[in-house]
mmCIF file of C-alpha atoms and ligand atoms in Angstrom:
data_model
loop_
_atom_site.group_PDB
_atom_site.id
_atom_site.type_symbol
_atom_site.label_atom_id
_atom_site.label_comp_id
_atom_site.label_asym_id
_atom_site.label_seq_id
_atom_site.Cartn_x
_atom_site.Cartn_y
_atom_site.Cartn_z
ATOM 1 C CA MET A 1 -2.992 32.030 14.814
ATOM 2 C CA GLY A 2 -4.660 30.685 11.854
ATOM 3 C CA ILE A 3 -3.916 27.444 11.834
ATOM 4 C CA THR A 4 -7.227 25.172 12.715
ATOM 5 C CA LYS A 5 -7.402 23.691 16.323
ATOM 6 C CA SER A 6 -7.410 20.077 14.609
ATOM 7 C CA VAL A 7 -3.919 20.574 12.300
ATOM 8 C CA GLN A 8 -2.302 22.327 15.857
ATOM 9 C CA LYS A 9 -2.633 19.037 17.731
ATOM 10 C CA LEU A 10 -2.407 17.017 14.376
ATOM 11 C CA VAL A 11 0.934 14.275 14.949
ATOM 12 C CA ALA A 12 2.045 14.101 11.287
ATOM 13 C CA TYR A 13 2.543 10.833 9.896
ATOM 14 C CA THR A 14 5.963 9.518 9.561
ATOM 15 C CA PRO A 15 7.286 7.851 6.530
ATOM 16 C CA GLY A 16 10.399 5.463 6.727
ATOM 17 C CA GLU A 17 13.745 6.970 6.395
ATOM 18 C CA GLN A 18 14.927 7.320 3.443
ATOM 19 C CA PRO A 19 18.901 7.502 4.196
ATOM 20 C CA LYS A 20 21.345 9.817 2.050
ATOM 21 C CA CYS A 21 24.569 7.853 2.831
ATOM 22 C CA ARG A 22 26.063 5.712 0.658
ATOM 23 C CA GLY A 23 26.173 1.578 0.957
ATOM 24 C CA VAL A 24 23.579 1.593 2.858
ATOM 25 C CA VAL A 25 21.255 -2.009 2.458
ATOM 26 C CA LYS A 26 17.774 -0.566 2.693
ATOM 27 C CA LEU A 27 14.815 -2.916 4.077
ATOM 28 C CA ASN A 28 12.918 -0.575 5.751
ATOM 29 C CA THR A 29 10.138 1.000 2.932
ATOM 30 C CA ASN A 30 8.744 -1.886 1.512
ATOM 31 C CA GLU A 31 10.214 -0.489 -2.203
ATOM 32 C CA ASN A 32 11.028 -2.952 -4.291
ATOM 33 C CA PRO A 33 14.790 -4.158 -4.762
ATOM 34 C CA TYR A 34 14.567 -4.787 -8.521
ATOM 35 C CA PRO A 35 14.154 -1.481 -11.223
ATOM 36 C CA PRO A 36 11.057 -0.624 -12.923
ATOM 37 C CA SER A 37 10.694 -2.286 -16.547
ATOM 38 C CA PRO A 38 13.111 -0.972 -18.720
ATOM 39 C CA LYS A 39 10.407 0.163 -21.097
ATOM 40 C CA CYS A 40 10.097 3.001 -18.677
ATOM 41 C CA LEU A 41 13.555 4.143 -19.273
ATOM 42 C CA GLU A 42 12.461 4.277 -22.877
ATOM 43 C CA VAL A 43 9.600 6.715 -22.614
ATOM 44 C CA LEU A 44 12.440 9.211 -19.850
ATOM 45 C CA ARG A 45 14.480 9.018 -23.223
ATOM 46 C CA ASN A 46 12.143 9.673 -25.562
ATOM 47 C CA PHE A 47 9.792 12.107 -23.909
ATOM 48 C CA ASP A 48 8.333 15.034 -25.816
ATOM 49 C CA LEU A 49 8.724 18.350 -24.217
ATOM 50 C CA GLU A 50 5.950 19.425 -25.667
ATOM 51 C CA TYR A 51 3.424 17.360 -23.209
ATOM 52 C CA LEU A 52 5.216 19.147 -20.509
ATOM 53 C CA ARG A 53 4.513 22.306 -21.916
ATOM 54 C CA LYS A 54 0.567 21.301 -21.726
ATOM 55 C CA TYR A 55 -1.692 20.360 -19.104
ATOM 56 C CA PRO A 56 -1.629 16.511 -19.155
ATOM 57 C CA ASP A 57 -4.976 14.668 -19.585
ATOM 58 C CA PRO A 58 -6.867 14.994 -16.279
ATOM 59 C CA VAL A 59 -8.828 11.877 -16.350
ATOM 60 C CA PHE A 60 -5.816 9.643 -17.740
ATOM 61 C CA ILE A 61 -7.929 8.016 -19.800
ATOM 62 C CA LYS A 62 -5.307 5.893 -21.661
ATOM 63 C CA LEU A 63 -3.939 4.257 -18.425
ATOM 64 C CA ARG A 64 -7.606 3.846 -17.382
ATOM 65 C CA GLU A 65 -7.879 2.324 -20.446
ATOM 66 C CA ALA A 66 -5.084 0.411 -19.856
ATOM 67 C CA ILE A 67 -6.005 -1.133 -16.162
ATOM 68 C CA ALA A 68 -9.916 -1.347 -17.024
ATOM 69 C CA LYS A 69 -8.559 -3.562 -20.233
ATOM 70 C CA ARG A 70 -6.961 -6.209 -17.837
ATOM 71 C CA PHE A 71 -9.354 -6.694 -14.887
ATOM 72 C CA LYS A 72 -12.014 -6.865 -17.906
ATOM 73 C CA THR A 73 -13.631 -4.243 -16.033
ATOM 74 C CA THR A 74 -15.105 -0.319 -17.944
ATOM 75 C CA ILE A 75 -13.285 3.132 -17.374
ATOM 76 C CA GLU A 76 -15.689 4.760 -15.221
ATOM 77 C CA LYS A 77 -14.898 2.053 -13.138
ATOM 78 C CA VAL A 78 -11.186 3.202 -12.499
ATOM 79 C CA PHE A 79 -9.281 6.115 -10.667
ATOM 80 C CA VAL A 80 -5.731 6.841 -10.523
ATOM 81 C CA GLY A 81 -3.987 8.642 -7.529
ATOM 82 C CA ASN A 82 -0.934 10.432 -6.884
ATOM 83 C CA GLY A 83 0.001 7.420 -5.153
ATOM 84 C CA SER A 84 -2.406 5.359 -3.655
ATOM 85 C CA ASP A 85 -2.044 7.783 -0.669
ATOM 86 C CA GLU A 86 -3.714 10.139 -2.237
ATOM 87 C CA ILE A 87 -6.538 8.037 -3.000
ATOM 88 C CA LEU A 88 -7.006 7.446 0.668
ATOM 89 C CA ALA A 89 -6.997 11.060 1.649
ATOM 90 C CA LEU A 90 -9.973 11.388 -1.577
ATOM 91 C CA ALA A 91 -11.507 8.912 0.204
ATOM 92 C CA ALA A 92 -11.918 10.320 3.461
ATOM 93 C CA LYS A 93 -12.810 13.623 1.924
ATOM 94 C CA ALA A 94 -15.726 11.685 0.026
ATOM 95 C CA PHE A 95 -16.993 9.357 2.129
ATOM 96 C CA VAL A 96 -17.053 10.617 5.280
ATOM 97 C CA GLU A 97 -19.016 13.107 7.170
ATOM 98 C CA ASN A 98 -17.828 15.556 9.471
ATOM 99 C CA ASP A 99 -19.551 13.317 12.505
ATOM 100 C CA GLU A 100 -19.012 9.870 11.125
ATOM 101 C CA SER A 101 -15.643 7.891 11.753
ATOM 102 C CA ILE A 102 -13.013 6.001 9.886
ATOM 103 C CA GLY A 103 -11.931 2.313 11.049
ATOM 104 C CA SER A 104 -9.136 -0.086 9.867
ATOM 105 C CA LEU A 105 -7.638 -3.165 11.395
ATOM 106 C CA ASP A 106 -5.131 -2.625 14.097
ATOM 107 C CA PRO A 107 -2.321 -2.912 13.699
ATOM 108 C CA SER A 108 -2.866 -1.863 9.870
ATOM 109 C CA TYR A 109 -1.025 1.308 7.982
ATOM 110 C CA SER A 110 -0.532 3.760 10.453
ATOM 111 C CA LEU A 111 -1.348 6.549 7.838
ATOM 112 C CA TYR A 112 -5.723 5.919 8.179
ATOM 113 C CA LYS A 113 -5.431 7.386 11.603
ATOM 114 C CA THR A 114 -3.568 10.752 10.608
ATOM 115 C CA LEU A 115 -6.306 10.583 7.544
ATOM 116 C CA ALA A 116 -8.891 10.450 10.495
ATOM 117 C CA ASP A 117 -6.878 13.093 12.529
ATOM 118 C CA ILE A 118 -6.601 15.365 9.398
ATOM 119 C CA ARG A 119 -10.333 15.232 8.722
ATOM 120 C CA ASP A 120 -11.036 15.857 12.360
ATOM 121 C CA VAL A 121 -13.246 12.705 12.900
ATOM 122 C CA PRO A 122 -12.543 9.757 14.975
ATOM 123 C CA TRP A 123 -10.553 6.523 13.963
ATOM 124 C CA GLY A 124 -11.108 3.383 15.363
ATOM 125 C CA GLY A 125 -9.167 -0.459 14.978
ATOM 126 C CA PHE A 126 -10.989 -2.740 14.357
ATOM 127 C CA ASP A 127 -11.057 -7.066 13.813
ATOM 128 C CA LEU A 128 -13.438 -7.744 11.165
ATOM 129 C CA ALA A 129 -15.674 -10.435 13.474
ATOM 130 C CA SER A 130 -16.537 -8.486 16.226
ATOM 131 C CA LEU A 131 -17.308 -5.417 13.232
ATOM 132 C CA SER A 132 -19.610 -8.068 11.706
ATOM 133 C CA ARG A 133 -21.425 -9.191 14.752
ATOM 134 C CA THR A 134 -21.980 -5.639 16.295
ATOM 135 C CA SER A 135 -25.932 -5.375 16.396
ATOM 136 C CA ARG A 136 -27.714 -3.199 13.147
ATOM 137 C CA ALA A 137 -28.681 -0.414 16.106
ATOM 138 C CA ALA A 138 -25.391 -0.399 17.304
ATOM 139 C CA ARG A 139 -23.742 0.079 13.966
ATOM 140 C CA THR A 140 -24.788 3.567 13.473
ATOM 141 C CA SER A 141 -21.612 4.278 15.281
ATOM 142 C CA SER A 142 -19.518 2.131 13.505
ATOM 143 C CA PRO A 143 -17.079 3.745 10.938
ATOM 144 C CA SER A 144 -18.549 4.990 7.526
ATOM 145 C CA LEU A 145 -15.448 4.174 5.469
ATOM 146 C CA PHE A 146 -13.312 0.895 6.540
ATOM 147 C CA LEU A 147 -9.443 1.149 5.374
ATOM 148 C CA LEU A 148 -8.335 -2.841 4.884
ATOM 149 C CA THR A 149 -4.986 -3.633 4.105
ATOM 150 C CA ASN A 150 -5.141 -7.318 3.033
ATOM 151 C CA PRO A 151 -2.630 -8.730 2.938
ATOM 152 C CA ASN A 152 -1.805 -6.611 6.241
ATOM 153 C CA ALA A 153 0.797 -4.404 7.251
ATOM 154 C CA PRO A 154 2.917 -4.555 9.062
ATOM 155 C CA THR A 155 1.815 -8.235 9.942
ATOM 156 C CA GLY A 156 2.089 -9.635 6.078
ATOM 157 C CA MET A 157 -0.862 -11.765 6.804
ATOM 158 C CA MET A 158 -3.922 -11.987 4.849
ATOM 159 C CA LYS A 159 -7.581 -12.698 4.944
ATOM 160 C CA GLY A 160 -9.457 -14.618 2.241
ATOM 161 C CA PRO A 161 -11.754 -12.884 -0.690
ATOM 162 C CA SER A 162 -14.842 -14.762 0.808
ATOM 163 C CA GLU A 163 -14.442 -13.365 4.334
ATOM 164 C CA ILE A 164 -13.557 -9.905 3.037
ATOM 165 C CA GLU A 165 -17.122 -10.231 0.610
ATOM 166 C CA ASP A 166 -19.237 -11.089 3.653
ATOM 167 C CA PHE A 167 -17.588 -8.585 5.750
ATOM 168 C CA ALA A 168 -18.526 -5.469 3.552
ATOM 169 C CA ALA A 169 -21.926 -7.181 2.592
ATOM 170 C CA LYS A 170 -22.522 -6.836 6.297
ATOM 171 C CA PHE A 171 -20.453 -3.535 6.129
ATOM 172 C CA LYS A 172 -23.104 0.032 6.219
ATOM 173 C CA GLY A 173 -20.044 2.340 4.826
ATOM 174 C CA VAL A 174 -17.523 1.932 2.042
ATOM 175 C CA VAL A 175 -15.039 -0.514 1.966
ATOM 176 C CA ILE A 176 -11.378 0.026 0.461
ATOM 177 C CA VAL A 177 -9.427 -3.021 0.216
ATOM 178 C CA ASP A 178 -5.945 -1.823 -0.085
ATOM 179 C CA GLU A 179 -3.961 -4.130 -1.962
ATOM 180 C CA ALA A 180 -0.777 -2.400 -1.932
ATOM 181 C CA TYR A 181 0.685 -5.691 -1.559
ATOM 182 C CA ALA A 182 -1.344 -8.137 -3.792
ATOM 183 C CA ASP A 183 0.456 -8.376 -6.198
ATOM 184 C CA PHE A 184 3.320 -10.950 -3.758
ATOM 185 C CA ALA A 185 0.379 -12.705 -2.238
ATOM 186 C CA SER A 186 -1.536 -16.091 -3.312
ATOM 187 C CA GLU A 187 -5.150 -14.495 -4.048
ATOM 188 C CA ASN A 188 -6.491 -10.941 -4.031
ATOM 189 C CA CYS A 189 -9.770 -8.921 -4.256
ATOM 190 C CA MET A 190 -10.013 -7.215 -7.652
ATOM 191 C CA HIS A 191 -12.893 -9.400 -8.768
ATOM 192 C CA LEU A 192 -15.371 -8.259 -6.124
ATOM 193 C CA ALA A 193 -14.651 -4.857 -7.097
ATOM 194 C CA THR A 194 -15.921 -5.603 -10.836
ATOM 195 C CA LYS A 195 -18.465 -7.953 -9.382
ATOM 196 C CA GLU A 196 -22.578 -7.354 -10.741
ATOM 197 C CA GLY A 197 -24.130 -5.744 -7.523
ATOM 198 C CA ASN A 198 -20.949 -4.549 -5.562
ATOM 199 C CA GLU A 199 -22.128 -1.284 -4.109
ATOM 200 C CA ASN A 200 -19.425 -0.617 -1.545
ATOM 201 C CA LEU A 201 -16.035 -2.194 -2.277
ATOM 202 C CA ILE A 202 -12.989 -0.480 -3.359
ATOM 203 C CA VAL A 203 -9.808 -2.026 -4.132
ATOM 204 C CA MET A 204 -6.775 0.336 -4.588
ATOM 205 C CA ARG A 205 -3.467 -0.924 -5.389
ATOM 206 C CA THR A 206 -0.228 0.978 -6.308
ATOM 207 C CA PHE A 207 2.814 1.153 -8.794
ATOM 208 C CA SER A 208 5.360 1.679 -5.917
ATOM 209 C CA LYS A 209 5.564 -1.822 -4.243
ATOM 210 C CA SER A 210 5.464 -4.416 -7.526
ATOM 211 C CA PHE A 211 6.288 -2.423 -10.489
ATOM 212 C CA SER A 212 9.706 -0.999 -8.357
ATOM 213 C CA LEU A 213 7.699 2.945 -9.130
ATOM 214 C CA ALA A 214 7.597 4.129 -5.632
ATOM 215 C CA GLY A 215 9.634 7.830 -6.560
ATOM 216 C CA LEU A 216 6.669 8.284 -9.447
ATOM 217 C CA ARG A 217 3.992 8.406 -7.252
ATOM 218 C CA VAL A 218 0.855 6.524 -8.722
ATOM 219 C CA GLY A 219 -1.994 4.625 -7.540
ATOM 220 C CA TYR A 220 -5.267 3.187 -8.765
ATOM 221 C CA CYS A 221 -8.328 1.814 -7.757
ATOM 222 C CA VAL A 222 -11.345 -0.417 -9.144
ATOM 223 C CA GLY A 223 -15.055 -0.064 -7.965
ATOM 224 C CA PRO A 224 -18.789 0.834 -8.244
ATOM 225 C CA GLU A 225 -19.498 3.849 -10.674
ATOM 226 C CA LYS A 226 -21.171 6.097 -8.175
ATOM 227 C CA LEU A 227 -17.855 6.054 -5.555
ATOM 228 C CA ILE A 228 -15.474 6.413 -8.524
ATOM 229 C CA GLU A 229 -17.395 9.144 -9.514
ATOM 230 C CA ALA A 230 -17.097 10.658 -6.425
ATOM 231 C CA MET A 231 -13.782 10.423 -6.151
ATOM 232 C CA TYR A 232 -13.238 12.178 -9.519
ATOM 233 C CA LYS A 233 -15.641 14.758 -8.112
ATOM 234 C CA VAL A 234 -13.129 15.635 -5.091
ATOM 235 C CA LYS A 235 -9.533 15.457 -6.656
ATOM 236 C CA ASP A 236 -7.246 18.037 -8.048
ATOM 237 C CA SER A 237 -7.441 19.044 -11.527
ATOM 238 C CA TYR A 238 -4.390 17.181 -12.879
ATOM 239 C CA ASN A 239 -3.280 14.938 -9.708
ATOM 240 C CA VAL A 240 -1.540 12.558 -11.882
ATOM 241 C CA ASP A 241 0.894 14.378 -13.862
ATOM 242 C CA ALA A 242 2.032 13.853 -17.629
ATOM 243 C CA LEU A 243 5.466 11.901 -17.163
ATOM 244 C CA ALA A 244 3.960 9.889 -14.328
ATOM 245 C CA GLN A 245 1.092 9.096 -16.800
ATOM 246 C CA ALA A 246 3.594 7.875 -19.685
ATOM 247 C CA ILE A 247 5.733 5.649 -17.418
ATOM 248 C CA ALA A 248 3.074 4.203 -15.779
ATOM 249 C CA LEU A 249 1.369 3.055 -18.609
ATOM 250 C CA VAL A 250 4.164 0.989 -20.382
ATOM 251 C CA ALA A 251 4.834 -0.196 -16.763
ATOM 252 C CA PHE A 252 1.153 -2.030 -16.319
ATOM 253 C CA LYS A 253 1.656 -3.055 -19.941
ATOM 254 C CA ASP A 254 5.084 -4.740 -19.128
ATOM 255 C CA TYR A 255 2.824 -6.852 -16.923
ATOM 256 C CA SER A 256 4.993 -10.018 -17.334
ATOM 257 C CA TYR A 257 8.174 -8.330 -16.201
ATOM 258 C CA MET A 258 6.334 -7.085 -12.823
ATOM 259 C CA ARG A 259 5.648 -11.011 -11.857
ATOM 260 C CA SER A 260 9.127 -12.001 -12.732
ATOM 261 C CA ASN A 261 10.250 -9.435 -9.757
ATOM 262 C CA VAL A 262 7.499 -10.382 -7.766
ATOM 263 C CA LYS A 263 8.575 -14.217 -8.520
ATOM 264 C CA LYS A 264 12.219 -13.580 -6.973
ATOM 265 C CA VAL A 265 11.154 -11.642 -4.313
ATOM 266 C CA VAL A 266 8.480 -14.340 -3.081
ATOM 267 C CA ALA A 267 11.552 -16.610 -3.551
ATOM 268 C CA GLU A 268 13.635 -14.701 -1.473
ATOM 269 C CA ARG A 269 10.746 -14.184 1.112
ATOM 270 C CA GLU A 270 10.568 -17.702 1.536
ATOM 271 C CA LYS A 271 14.548 -18.572 1.819
ATOM 272 C CA LEU A 272 15.008 -15.328 4.457
ATOM 273 C CA THR A 273 11.507 -16.936 6.354
ATOM 274 C CA ALA A 274 13.186 -20.305 6.384
ATOM 275 C CA ALA A 275 16.707 -18.673 7.680
ATOM 276 C CA LEU A 276 15.088 -16.555 10.789
ATOM 277 C CA VAL A 277 12.522 -19.351 11.820
ATOM 278 C CA SER A 278 16.016 -21.736 11.834
ATOM 279 C CA ARG A 279 18.110 -19.194 14.509
ATOM 280 C CA GLY A 280 14.872 -19.097 16.411
ATOM 281 C CA TRP A 281 12.944 -16.197 15.375
ATOM 282 C CA ASP A 282 8.844 -16.248 14.792
ATOM 283 C CA VAL A 283 8.210 -15.305 12.023
ATOM 284 C CA LEU A 284 4.623 -14.757 10.853
ATOM 285 C CA PRO A 285 3.489 -16.169 7.487
ATOM 286 C CA SER A 286 3.705 -13.615 4.974
ATOM 287 C CA GLU A 287 1.967 -12.560 1.459
ATOM 288 C CA THR A 288 3.871 -9.404 1.142
ATOM 289 C CA ASN A 289 7.281 -7.868 0.074
ATOM 290 C CA PHE A 290 8.493 -8.107 3.575
ATOM 291 C CA ILE A 291 8.152 -10.100 6.649
ATOM 292 C CA PHE A 292 7.452 -9.065 10.540
ATOM 293 C CA ALA A 293 9.697 -11.378 12.647
ATOM 294 C CA LYS A 294 10.170 -11.506 16.135
ATOM 295 C CA PRO A 295 13.664 -12.336 17.731
ATOM 296 C CA PRO A 296 14.533 -15.030 19.567
ATOM 297 C CA GLU A 297 14.689 -15.138 23.906
ATOM 298 C CA GLY A 298 16.850 -12.996 25.437
ATOM 299 C CA GLN A 299 17.198 -10.652 21.978
ATOM 300 C CA ASN A 300 14.947 -7.414 21.808
ATOM 301 C CA ALA A 301 13.119 -5.863 18.761
ATOM 302 C CA ALA A 302 14.228 -2.209 19.459
ATOM 303 C CA ASP A 303 17.667 -3.352 20.468
ATOM 304 C CA ILE A 304 18.433 -5.551 17.191
ATOM 305 C CA PHE A 305 16.838 -2.499 14.987
ATOM 306 C CA ALA A 306 19.612 0.003 16.573
ATOM 307 C CA ALA A 307 22.651 -2.531 15.752
ATOM 308 C CA LEU A 308 21.391 -3.304 12.273
ATOM 309 C CA LYS A 309 21.212 0.384 11.406
ATOM 310 C CA GLU A 310 25.192 0.638 12.827
ATOM 311 C CA LYS A 311 25.995 -1.687 10.129
ATOM 312 C CA LYS A 312 24.060 0.735 7.311
ATOM 313 C CA ILE A 313 21.173 -1.730 7.230
ATOM 314 C CA PHE A 314 18.099 0.197 7.956
ATOM 315 C CA VAL A 315 14.783 -1.836 8.712
ATOM 316 C CA ARG A 316 11.627 -0.845 10.315
ATOM 317 C CA TYR A 317 10.388 -0.785 14.053
ATOM 318 C CA PHE A 318 7.306 0.413 15.298
ATOM 319 C CA PRO A 319 6.835 0.929 19.092
ATOM 320 C CA GLY A 320 3.943 -0.448 20.580
ATOM 321 C CA PRO A 321 2.166 -3.374 22.392
ATOM 322 C CA LYS A 322 1.319 -4.595 19.329
ATOM 323 C CA THR A 323 4.048 -4.295 16.656
ATOM 324 C CA GLY A 324 7.105 -3.586 19.243
ATOM 325 C CA GLU A 325 7.835 -7.190 20.048
ATOM 326 C CA ARG A 326 8.988 -7.660 15.897
ATOM 327 C CA LEU A 327 10.838 -5.798 12.925
ATOM 328 C CA ARG A 328 9.153 -5.384 9.727
ATOM 329 C CA ILE A 329 11.922 -6.393 6.735
ATOM 330 C CA THR A 330 11.938 -5.443 3.934
ATOM 331 C CA ILE A 331 12.761 -8.658 1.110
ATOM 332 C CA GLY A 332 15.584 -7.164 -0.888
ATOM 333 C CA THR A 333 18.159 -9.297 -3.594
ATOM 334 C CA PRO A 334 19.757 -12.263 -2.437
ATOM 335 C CA GLU A 335 22.992 -10.294 -1.488
ATOM 336 C CA GLN A 336 21.513 -8.141 0.910
ATOM 337 C CA MET A 337 19.309 -10.958 2.164
ATOM 338 C CA ALA A 338 23.207 -12.643 2.542
ATOM 339 C CA LYS A 339 24.267 -9.213 4.315
ATOM 340 C CA LEU A 340 21.385 -8.975 6.755
ATOM 341 C CA ILE A 341 21.671 -12.566 7.845
ATOM 342 C CA LYS A 342 25.453 -12.175 8.520
ATOM 343 C CA ALA A 343 24.447 -9.429 10.917
ATOM 344 C CA LEU A 344 22.055 -10.728 12.498
ATOM 345 C CA SER A 345 24.579 -13.893 13.186
ATOM 346 C CA SER A 346 27.156 -11.684 14.752
ATOM 347 C CA PHE A 347 24.808 -10.394 17.487
ATOM 348 C CA HIS A 348 24.355 -13.720 19.173
HETATM 349 N N1 PMP B 1 -1.000 1.461 1.918
HETATM 350 C C1 PMP B 1 0.091 0.500 2.074
HETATM 351 C C2 PMP B 1 -0.682 -0.422 3.153
HETATM 352 C C3 PMP B 1 0.979 0.937 2.291
HETATM 353 O O1 PMP B 1 1.947 0.353 3.068
HETATM 354 C C4 PMP B 1 1.676 1.967 1.179
HETATM 355 C C5 PMP B 1 3.117 2.231 1.574
HETATM 356 N N2 PMP B 1 3.742 3.213 2.128
HETATM 357 C C6 PMP B 1 0.648 2.712 0.732
HETATM 358 C C7 PMP B 1 -0.607 2.713 0.562
HETATM 359 C C8 PMP B 1 0.918 3.992 -0.156
HETATM 360 O O2 PMP B 1 1.547 3.183 -1.162
HETATM 361 P P1 PMP B 1 1.752 4.688 -2.468
HETATM 362 O O3 PMP B 1 1.420 5.737 -1.749
HETATM 363 O O4 PMP B 1 3.051 4.804 -2.694
HETATM 364 O O5 PMP B 1 0.771 4.012 -3.499
#
């Protein structure tokens, strides 16, 4: 009673487990193992309570100015959300009619399908090449919003900017390139988002991974003014709180600190990949802060997931035909990776 039919049948998104017990090696939600910029702590220590008494800047001008400056664009092309998850939900509101649909790669970030279910519109999994080849007539039934994780999750693999640009040029709806992991990659698409003539491509990033601020809940996106303006129309008045705006701003300005942590994570990613490959694992080439790895013949991903959990090492397992043979392992500190390798070696 009272609850809409679509919500009654909705299967909610399940985020990765946040274990409460101590001594856990947490490699299951792609958080950064290193702390955020020390400048964030200064902001917290000196935060004037007056800024909590009053409402925050509804359009986060200072943060937008910093983002616009870094990417050599204007604040009209920048939007900030309560985590990039909020931006995705707002896009599903602003860019999809009730009789349209949402598309993404498959496998990809599983929240996308849940967002379509919440909107009560169909979701479809595609590969870019086949969608681009579809004839114009058939494309009337193609999605009006494409959520394109690049590099992808959980595979960790990426498509080059020229392939993304070609795809967006042929696509009739809005393309959001979800670059949650792009700071760990060798290339990215931000230049496409700010490019003259771009009308349908938005690039989205988050403070949760490379900036080590998953608990703060700040994400941002850059794209054509018309689309960005639409997102401002549908957002809550005060979607990013005062403390989050202040902390995200200093973290963003401390870009070199973020880059140095990224370097450490990338080095560890390459070390872990080599270590697993030498033990017979198949590891997809990753451009992110995680790897998607298949155990050697005779070993089973689900069993290893459970056995690691017994040892308080949390990784992520996605059952299903496209993902069930592999484990997604977040890159941690050298100490955490050593514990992982030691535990894996004990299963032989
Ligand atoms: N996109 C992808 C591909 C992700 O993996 C995540 C994190 N689960 C997000 C977006 C959301 O990140 P956040 O809401 O923390 O910014």
